[in-house]
PDB file of C-alpha atoms in Angstrom:
ATOM      1  CA  ASP A   1     206.061 -96.520 -37.347  1.00  0.00           C
ATOM      2  CA  VAL A   2     205.763 -92.849 -38.128  1.00  0.00           C
ATOM      3  CA  LYS A   3     206.661 -90.470 -35.353  1.00  0.00           C
ATOM      4  CA  VAL A   4     205.979 -86.849 -34.438  1.00  0.00           C
ATOM      5  CA  THR A   5     207.884 -85.669 -31.393  1.00  0.00           C
ATOM      6  CA  GLN A   6     207.111 -82.586 -29.368  1.00  0.00           C
ATOM      7  CA  SER A   7     210.099 -81.667 -27.271  1.00  0.00           C
ATOM      8  CA  SER A   8     208.274 -80.777 -24.065  1.00  0.00           C
ATOM      9  CA  ARG A   9     205.313 -82.469 -22.457  1.00  0.00           C
ATOM     10  CA  TYR A  10     204.743 -79.708 -19.915  1.00  0.00           C
ATOM     11  CA  LEU A  11     205.951 -76.106 -19.868  1.00  0.00           C
ATOM     12  CA  VAL A  12     205.418 -73.270 -17.434  1.00  0.00           C
ATOM     13  CA  LYS A  13     206.347 -69.778 -18.638  1.00  0.00           C
ATOM     14  CA  ARG A  14     205.908 -66.266 -17.373  1.00  0.00           C
ATOM     15  CA  THR A  15     203.794 -63.585 -18.988  1.00  0.00           C
ATOM     16  CA  GLY A  16     205.818 -61.673 -21.563  1.00  0.00           C
ATOM     17  CA  GLU A  17     208.362 -64.421 -22.170  1.00  0.00           C
ATOM     18  CA  LYS A  18     209.199 -65.584 -25.676  1.00  0.00           C
ATOM     19  CA  VAL A  19     208.282 -69.244 -25.932  1.00  0.00           C
ATOM     20  CA  PHE A  20     209.366 -71.835 -28.471  1.00  0.00           C
ATOM     21  CA  LEU A  21     207.458 -75.073 -28.970  1.00  0.00           C
ATOM     22  CA  GLU A  22     209.329 -77.573 -31.076  1.00  0.00           C
ATOM     23  CA  CYS A  23     207.993 -80.358 -33.242  1.00  0.00           C
ATOM     24  CA  VAL A  24     210.039 -82.883 -35.195  1.00  0.00           C
ATOM     25  CA  GLN A  25     208.824 -85.552 -37.604  1.00  0.00           C
ATOM     26  CA  ASP A  26     210.855 -88.410 -38.980  1.00  0.00           C
ATOM     27  CA  MET A  27     208.750 -89.191 -42.037  1.00  0.00           C
ATOM     28  CA  ASP A  28     209.972 -86.630 -44.590  1.00  0.00           C
ATOM     29  CA  HIS A  29     206.464 -85.150 -44.735  1.00  0.00           C
ATOM     30  CA  GLU A  30     206.023 -81.831 -46.479  1.00  0.00           C
ATOM     31  CA  ASN A  31     202.977 -80.684 -44.529  1.00  0.00           C
ATOM     32  CA  MET A  32     203.020 -79.838 -40.841  1.00  0.00           C
ATOM     33  CA  PHE A  33     200.439 -78.225 -38.600  1.00  0.00           C
ATOM     34  CA  TRP A  34     200.097 -76.593 -35.197  1.00  0.00           C
ATOM     35  CA  TYR A  35     196.796 -76.879 -33.351  1.00  0.00           C
ATOM     36  CA  ARG A  36     195.639 -75.563 -30.042  1.00  0.00           C
ATOM     37  CA  GLN A  37     193.211 -77.609 -27.926  1.00  0.00           C
ATOM     38  CA  ASP A  38     190.943 -76.078 -25.291  1.00  0.00           C
ATOM     39  CA  PRO A  39     188.049 -77.681 -23.395  1.00  0.00           C
ATOM     40  CA  GLY A  40     184.783 -77.251 -25.226  1.00  0.00           C
ATOM     41  CA  LEU A  41     186.471 -75.755 -28.287  1.00  0.00           C
ATOM     42  CA  GLY A  42     188.102 -78.810 -29.805  1.00  0.00           C
ATOM     43  CA  LEU A  43     191.247 -78.357 -31.859  1.00  0.00           C
ATOM     44  CA  ARG A  44     191.807 -75.104 -33.681  1.00  0.00           C
ATOM     45  CA  LEU A  45     194.440 -74.581 -36.352  1.00  0.00           C
ATOM     46  CA  ILE A  46     197.058 -71.935 -35.587  1.00  0.00           C
ATOM     47  CA  TYR A  47     199.481 -72.242 -38.514  1.00  0.00           C
ATOM     48  CA  PHE A  48     200.530 -74.778 -41.083  1.00  0.00           C
ATOM     49  CA  SER A  49     203.423 -75.249 -43.434  1.00  0.00           C
ATOM     50  CA  TYR A  50     203.467 -77.078 -46.761  1.00  0.00           C
ATOM     51  CA  ASP A  51     207.183 -76.788 -47.419  1.00  0.00           C
ATOM     52  CA  VAL A  52     210.417 -75.496 -45.948  1.00  0.00           C
ATOM     53  CA  LYS A  53     210.190 -71.759 -45.293  1.00  0.00           C
ATOM     54  CA  MET A  54     206.541 -71.766 -46.381  1.00  0.00           C
ATOM     55  CA  LYS A  55     203.759 -71.048 -43.923  1.00  0.00           C
ATOM     56  CA  GLU A  56     200.113 -70.130 -43.887  1.00  0.00           C
ATOM     57  CA  LYS A  57     197.866 -68.781 -41.193  1.00  0.00           C
ATOM     58  CA  GLY A  58     195.216 -70.998 -39.767  1.00  0.00           C
ATOM     59  CA  ASP A  59     192.084 -69.936 -37.938  1.00  0.00           C
ATOM     60  CA  ILE A  60     193.682 -68.380 -34.841  1.00  0.00           C
ATOM     61  CA  PRO A  61     197.180 -67.077 -35.725  1.00  0.00           C
ATOM     62  CA  GLU A  62     197.102 -63.940 -33.564  1.00  0.00           C
ATOM     63  CA  GLY A  63     199.903 -63.884 -31.018  1.00  0.00           C
ATOM     64  CA  TYR A  64     201.790 -66.704 -32.711  1.00  0.00           C
ATOM     65  CA  SER A  65     204.417 -67.131 -35.393  1.00  0.00           C
ATOM     66  CA  VAL A  66     206.137 -70.181 -36.846  1.00  0.00           C
ATOM     67  CA  SER A  67     209.442 -71.214 -38.298  1.00  0.00           C
ATOM     68  CA  ARG A  68     210.297 -74.033 -40.696  1.00  0.00           C
ATOM     69  CA  GLU A  69     213.958 -73.928 -41.622  1.00  0.00           C
ATOM     70  CA  LYS A  70     214.253 -77.677 -42.149  1.00  0.00           C
ATOM     71  CA  LYS A  71     211.719 -80.115 -43.459  1.00  0.00           C
ATOM     72  CA  GLU A  72     211.597 -82.205 -40.313  1.00  0.00           C
ATOM     73  CA  ARG A  73     211.170 -79.370 -37.814  1.00  0.00           C
ATOM     74  CA  PHE A  74     208.267 -76.979 -37.335  1.00  0.00           C
ATOM     75  CA  SER A  75     208.451 -74.514 -34.461  1.00  0.00           C
ATOM     76  CA  LEU A  76     205.645 -72.514 -32.910  1.00  0.00           C
ATOM     77  CA  ILE A  77     206.673 -69.210 -31.351  1.00  0.00           C
ATOM     78  CA  LEU A  78     204.809 -67.146 -28.818  1.00  0.00           C
ATOM     79  CA  GLU A  79     206.473 -63.754 -29.147  1.00  0.00           C
ATOM     80  CA  SER A  80     205.195 -62.488 -25.802  1.00  0.00           C
ATOM     81  CA  ALA A  81     203.313 -65.134 -23.876  1.00  0.00           C
ATOM     82  CA  SER A  82     200.026 -64.192 -22.282  1.00  0.00           C
ATOM     83  CA  THR A  83     197.804 -66.049 -19.842  1.00  0.00           C
ATOM     84  CA  ASN A  84     195.156 -66.624 -22.537  1.00  0.00           C
ATOM     85  CA  GLN A  85     197.695 -68.753 -24.386  1.00  0.00           C
ATOM     86  CA  THR A  86     197.620 -71.327 -21.611  1.00  0.00           C
ATOM     87  CA  SER A  87     196.528 -74.416 -23.513  1.00  0.00           C
ATOM     88  CA  MET A  88     197.434 -77.802 -24.962  1.00  0.00           C
ATOM     89  CA  TYR A  89     199.381 -77.497 -28.208  1.00  0.00           C
ATOM     90  CA  LEU A  90     199.401 -80.332 -30.715  1.00  0.00           C
ATOM     91  CA  CYS A  91     201.655 -80.703 -33.713  1.00  0.00           C
ATOM     92  CA  ALA A  92     200.817 -82.888 -36.703  1.00  0.00           C
ATOM     93  CA  SER A  93     202.419 -83.887 -39.958  1.00  0.00           C
ATOM     94  CA  LYS A  94     200.709 -85.150 -43.065  1.00  0.00           C
ATOM     95  CA  GLU A  95     201.480 -87.103 -46.200  1.00  0.00           C
ATOM     96  CA  ASN A  96     198.761 -87.876 -48.712  1.00  0.00           C
ATOM     97  CA  TYR A  97     195.778 -88.357 -46.402  1.00  0.00           C
ATOM     98  CA  GLY A  98     197.465 -89.641 -43.305  1.00  0.00           C
ATOM     99  CA  TYR A  99     197.848 -87.261 -40.389  1.00  0.00           C
ATOM    100  CA  THR A 100     200.108 -88.139 -37.455  1.00  0.00           C
ATOM    101  CA  PHE A 101     199.878 -86.204 -34.211  1.00  0.00           C
ATOM    102  CA  GLY A 102     202.423 -85.641 -31.497  1.00  0.00           C
ATOM    103  CA  SER A 103     201.600 -86.225 -27.830  1.00  0.00           C
ATOM    104  CA  GLY A 104     201.102 -82.537 -27.161  1.00  0.00           C
ATOM    105  CA  THR A 105     202.684 -79.826 -25.038  1.00  0.00           C
ATOM    106  CA  ARG A 106     200.666 -78.485 -22.154  1.00  0.00           C
ATOM    107  CA  LEU A 107     201.712 -74.862 -21.748  1.00  0.00           C
ATOM    108  CA  THR A 108     200.842 -72.830 -18.677  1.00  0.00           C
ATOM    109  CA  VAL A 109     201.525 -69.093 -18.720  1.00  0.00           C
ATOM    110  CA  VAL A 110     201.597 -67.509 -15.283  1.00  0.00           C
TER     111      VAL A 110
ATOM    112  CA  ALA B   1     184.605 -73.124 -45.487  1.00  0.00           C
ATOM    113  CA  GLN B   2     184.685 -76.569 -44.032  1.00  0.00           C
ATOM    114  CA  SER B   3     183.190 -77.199 -40.622  1.00  0.00           C
ATOM    115  CA  VAL B   4     182.273 -80.061 -38.316  1.00  0.00           C
ATOM    116  CA  THR B   5     179.456 -80.248 -35.792  1.00  0.00           C
ATOM    117  CA  GLN B   6     179.323 -82.746 -32.983  1.00  0.00           C
ATOM    118  CA  PRO B   7     175.906 -82.077 -31.439  1.00  0.00           C
ATOM    119  CA  ASP B   8     176.516 -83.993 -28.213  1.00  0.00           C
ATOM    120  CA  ILE B   9     178.994 -82.465 -25.785  1.00  0.00           C
ATOM    121  CA  HIS B  10     178.714 -85.290 -23.271  1.00  0.00           C
ATOM    122  CA  ILE B  11     177.223 -88.778 -23.496  1.00  0.00           C
ATOM    123  CA  THR B  12     176.862 -91.338 -20.725  1.00  0.00           C
ATOM    124  CA  VAL B  13     176.245 -95.001 -21.451  1.00  0.00           C
ATOM    125  CA  SER B  14     176.330 -98.180 -19.423  1.00  0.00           C
ATOM    126  CA  GLU B  15     179.005-100.749 -20.036  1.00  0.00           C
ATOM    127  CA  GLY B  16     177.796-103.243 -22.615  1.00  0.00           C
ATOM    128  CA  ALA B  17     175.332-100.824 -24.182  1.00  0.00           C
ATOM    129  CA  SER B  18     175.557 -99.711 -27.778  1.00  0.00           C
ATOM    130  CA  LEU B  19     176.987 -96.334 -28.700  1.00  0.00           C
ATOM    131  CA  GLU B  20     176.461 -93.829 -31.476  1.00  0.00           C
ATOM    132  CA  LEU B  21     178.314 -90.522 -31.639  1.00  0.00           C
ATOM    133  CA  ARG B  22     177.023 -88.026 -34.147  1.00  0.00           C
ATOM    134  CA  CYS B  23     179.045 -85.965 -36.581  1.00  0.00           C
ATOM    135  CA  ASN B  24     177.819 -83.612 -39.290  1.00  0.00           C
ATOM    136  CA  TYR B  25     180.165 -81.880 -41.668  1.00  0.00           C
ATOM    137  CA  SER B  26     180.141 -79.094 -44.200  1.00  0.00           C
ATOM    138  CA  TYR B  27     182.523 -79.318 -47.120  1.00  0.00           C
ATOM    139  CA  GLY B  28     182.269 -78.179 -50.696  1.00  0.00           C
ATOM    140  CA  ALA B  29     184.002 -81.080 -52.369  1.00  0.00           C
ATOM    141  CA  THR B  30     184.712 -84.704 -51.642  1.00  0.00           C
ATOM    142  CA  PRO B  31     185.306 -84.907 -47.903  1.00  0.00           C
ATOM    143  CA  TYR B  32     187.881 -86.997 -46.181  1.00  0.00           C
ATOM    144  CA  LEU B  33     186.525 -87.884 -42.768  1.00  0.00           C
ATOM    145  CA  PHE B  34     188.206 -89.020 -39.598  1.00  0.00           C
ATOM    146  CA  TRP B  35     187.388 -90.041 -36.060  1.00  0.00           C
ATOM    147  CA  TYR B  36     189.997 -89.617 -33.341  1.00  0.00           C
ATOM    148  CA  VAL B  37     189.934 -90.611 -29.686  1.00  0.00           C
ATOM    149  CA  GLN B  38     191.778 -88.924 -26.850  1.00  0.00           C
ATOM    150  CA  SER B  39     192.112 -90.446 -23.415  1.00  0.00           C
ATOM    151  CA  PRO B  40     192.835 -88.097 -20.499  1.00  0.00           C
ATOM    152  CA  GLY B  41     196.360 -86.730 -20.713  1.00  0.00           C
ATOM    153  CA  GLN B  42     197.039 -88.499 -23.977  1.00  0.00           C
ATOM    154  CA  GLY B  43     197.478 -87.495 -27.584  1.00  0.00           C
ATOM    155  CA  LEU B  44     195.058 -88.167 -30.427  1.00  0.00           C
ATOM    156  CA  GLN B  45     194.654 -91.687 -31.718  1.00  0.00           C
ATOM    157  CA  LEU B  46     193.096 -92.356 -35.096  1.00  0.00           C
ATOM    158  CA  LEU B  47     190.100 -94.680 -34.855  1.00  0.00           C
ATOM    159  CA  LEU B  48     189.136 -94.775 -38.519  1.00  0.00           C
ATOM    160  CA  LYS B  49     189.000 -92.745 -41.703  1.00  0.00           C
ATOM    161  CA  TYR B  50     186.935 -92.537 -44.863  1.00  0.00           C
ATOM    162  CA  PHE B  51     188.216 -91.418 -48.247  1.00  0.00           C
ATOM    163  CA  SER B  52     186.118 -93.266 -50.795  1.00  0.00           C
ATOM    164  CA  GLY B  53     184.511 -96.610 -51.546  1.00  0.00           C
ATOM    165  CA  ASP B  54     182.432 -98.545 -49.055  1.00  0.00           C
ATOM    166  CA  THR B  55     180.516 -96.081 -46.919  1.00  0.00           C
ATOM    167  CA  LEU B  56     180.729 -98.308 -43.839  1.00  0.00           C
ATOM    168  CA  VAL B  57     184.218 -98.067 -42.430  1.00  0.00           C
ATOM    169  CA  GLN B  58     185.716-100.379 -39.837  1.00  0.00           C
ATOM    170  CA  GLY B  59     188.236 -99.060 -37.356  1.00  0.00           C
ATOM    171  CA  ILE B  60     190.233-100.118 -34.371  1.00  0.00           C
ATOM    172  CA  LYS B  61     188.835-101.159 -30.987  1.00  0.00           C
ATOM    173  CA  GLY B  62     185.596-102.436 -32.546  1.00  0.00           C
ATOM    174  CA  PHE B  63     184.414 -99.044 -33.820  1.00  0.00           C
ATOM    175  CA  GLU B  64     182.771 -98.398 -37.150  1.00  0.00           C
ATOM    176  CA  ALA B  65     181.397 -95.339 -38.908  1.00  0.00           C
ATOM    177  CA  GLU B  66     178.999 -94.806 -41.760  1.00  0.00           C
ATOM    178  CA  PHE B  67     179.343 -92.031 -44.320  1.00  0.00           C
ATOM    179  CA  LYS B  68     176.004 -90.670 -45.516  1.00  0.00           C
ATOM    180  CA  ARG B  69     176.514 -88.044 -48.183  1.00  0.00           C
ATOM    181  CA  SER B  70     172.819 -87.123 -48.350  1.00  0.00           C
ATOM    182  CA  GLN B  71     172.829 -86.283 -44.646  1.00  0.00           C
ATOM    183  CA  SER B  72     176.380 -84.892 -44.510  1.00  0.00           C
ATOM    184  CA  SER B  73     176.991 -87.222 -41.618  1.00  0.00           C
ATOM    185  CA  PHE B  74     179.704 -89.563 -40.436  1.00  0.00           C
ATOM    186  CA  ASN B  75     178.422 -91.151 -37.225  1.00  0.00           C
ATOM    187  CA  LEU B  76     180.595 -93.392 -35.088  1.00  0.00           C
ATOM    188  CA  ARG B  77     179.166 -96.592 -33.626  1.00  0.00           C
ATOM    189  CA  LYS B  78     180.118 -99.429 -31.360  1.00  0.00           C
ATOM    190  CA  PRO B  79     177.794-102.340 -30.543  1.00  0.00           C
ATOM    191  CA  SER B  80     179.000-102.907 -26.982  1.00  0.00           C
ATOM    192  CA  VAL B  81     180.907-100.298 -25.002  1.00  0.00           C
ATOM    193  CA  HIS B  82     183.717-101.194 -22.618  1.00  0.00           C
ATOM    194  CA  TRP B  83     184.759 -99.121 -19.597  1.00  0.00           C
ATOM    195  CA  SER B  84     188.082 -98.424 -21.348  1.00  0.00           C
ATOM    196  CA  ASP B  85     186.213 -96.565 -24.103  1.00  0.00           C
ATOM    197  CA  ALA B  86     185.652 -93.617 -21.766  1.00  0.00           C
ATOM    198  CA  ALA B  87     187.447 -90.760 -23.498  1.00  0.00           C
ATOM    199  CA  GLU B  88     186.834 -87.761 -25.701  1.00  0.00           C
ATOM    200  CA  TYR B  89     186.028 -88.349 -29.353  1.00  0.00           C
ATOM    201  CA  PHE B  90     186.694 -85.941 -32.174  1.00  0.00           C
ATOM    202  CA  CYS B  91     185.335 -85.972 -35.696  1.00  0.00           C
ATOM    203  CA  ALA B  92     187.372 -84.176 -38.363  1.00  0.00           C
ATOM    204  CA  VAL B  93     187.092 -83.333 -42.045  1.00  0.00           C
ATOM    205  CA  GLY B  94     189.859 -82.725 -44.544  1.00  0.00           C
ATOM    206  CA  GLY B  95     190.009 -82.650 -48.285  1.00  0.00           C
ATOM    207  CA  GLU B  96     192.014 -83.301 -51.387  1.00  0.00           C
ATOM    208  CA  GLY B  97     195.309 -81.616 -51.778  1.00  0.00           C
ATOM    209  CA  GLY B  98     198.546 -82.185 -49.999  1.00  0.00           C
ATOM    210  CA  SER B  99     198.326 -79.162 -47.754  1.00  0.00           C
ATOM    211  CA  GLU B 100     194.651 -79.500 -46.963  1.00  0.00           C
ATOM    212  CA  LYS B 101     194.080 -78.750 -43.318  1.00  0.00           C
ATOM    213  CA  LEU B 102     192.071 -80.892 -40.940  1.00  0.00           C
ATOM    214  CA  VAL B 103     189.088 -79.196 -39.291  1.00  0.00           C
ATOM    215  CA  PHE B 104     187.847 -80.673 -36.029  1.00  0.00           C
ATOM    216  CA  GLY B 105     184.560 -80.742 -34.212  1.00  0.00           C
ATOM    217  CA  LYS B 106     184.465 -79.644 -30.591  1.00  0.00           C
ATOM    218  CA  GLY B 107     184.422 -83.178 -29.316  1.00  0.00           C
ATOM    219  CA  THR B 108     182.090 -85.525 -27.450  1.00  0.00           C
ATOM    220  CA  LYS B 109     183.084 -86.728 -24.015  1.00  0.00           C
ATOM    221  CA  LEU B 110     182.016 -90.291 -23.322  1.00  0.00           C
ATOM    222  CA  THR B 111     181.413 -91.529 -19.794  1.00  0.00           C
ATOM    223  CA  VAL B 112     180.873 -95.255 -19.244  1.00  0.00           C
ATOM    224  CA  ASN B 113     178.957 -96.401 -16.174  1.00  0.00           C
ATOM    225  CA  PRO B 114     179.694 -99.838 -14.692  1.00  0.00           C
TER     226      PRO B 114
END
């Protein structure tokens, strides 16, 4: 079975900290995505990557950056965490028309 | 730009009753449509997807969905709801192209009464 692993299930960080959310897929997929999920807003796309070192902004990229140095790993970076970035973060990878999601990282910024 | 509308934020049904969750999409080309379910504290699970062919799609857990191009709709149905179906349901649209992103609706929360 395909697998997308997000390294942390729960994270608590302080305002102003630099935060790394890691996502690893074992399927050799080229395309990977980071979404943010908030109640009543559904899932919103932050960034995606269609190849190593390639990235594109999604709908809400402000306050975030990403890194894709290897095909299997796609990292989301909060340069200076703020309380309005408290949310559930979901990573996904895609090949052809199959999307696989990780279990999510619930981030709380205090 | 692609978009998805789920008109119902919250639906309550009785166990054993039928269910229909509505989804309308906007997409300029051939849409690829998905329904996902998310139980509390869990990740997203794919229920079913439509790419082409038969417009009535069967999924897991007894769910089905019908693609109606003329109405830009992809409604999810189940003939008899079980208490374990209580969850949040998300409709999503993607498109052709390897890097095509998936756009989600805001979700419909389903409550099942005994």
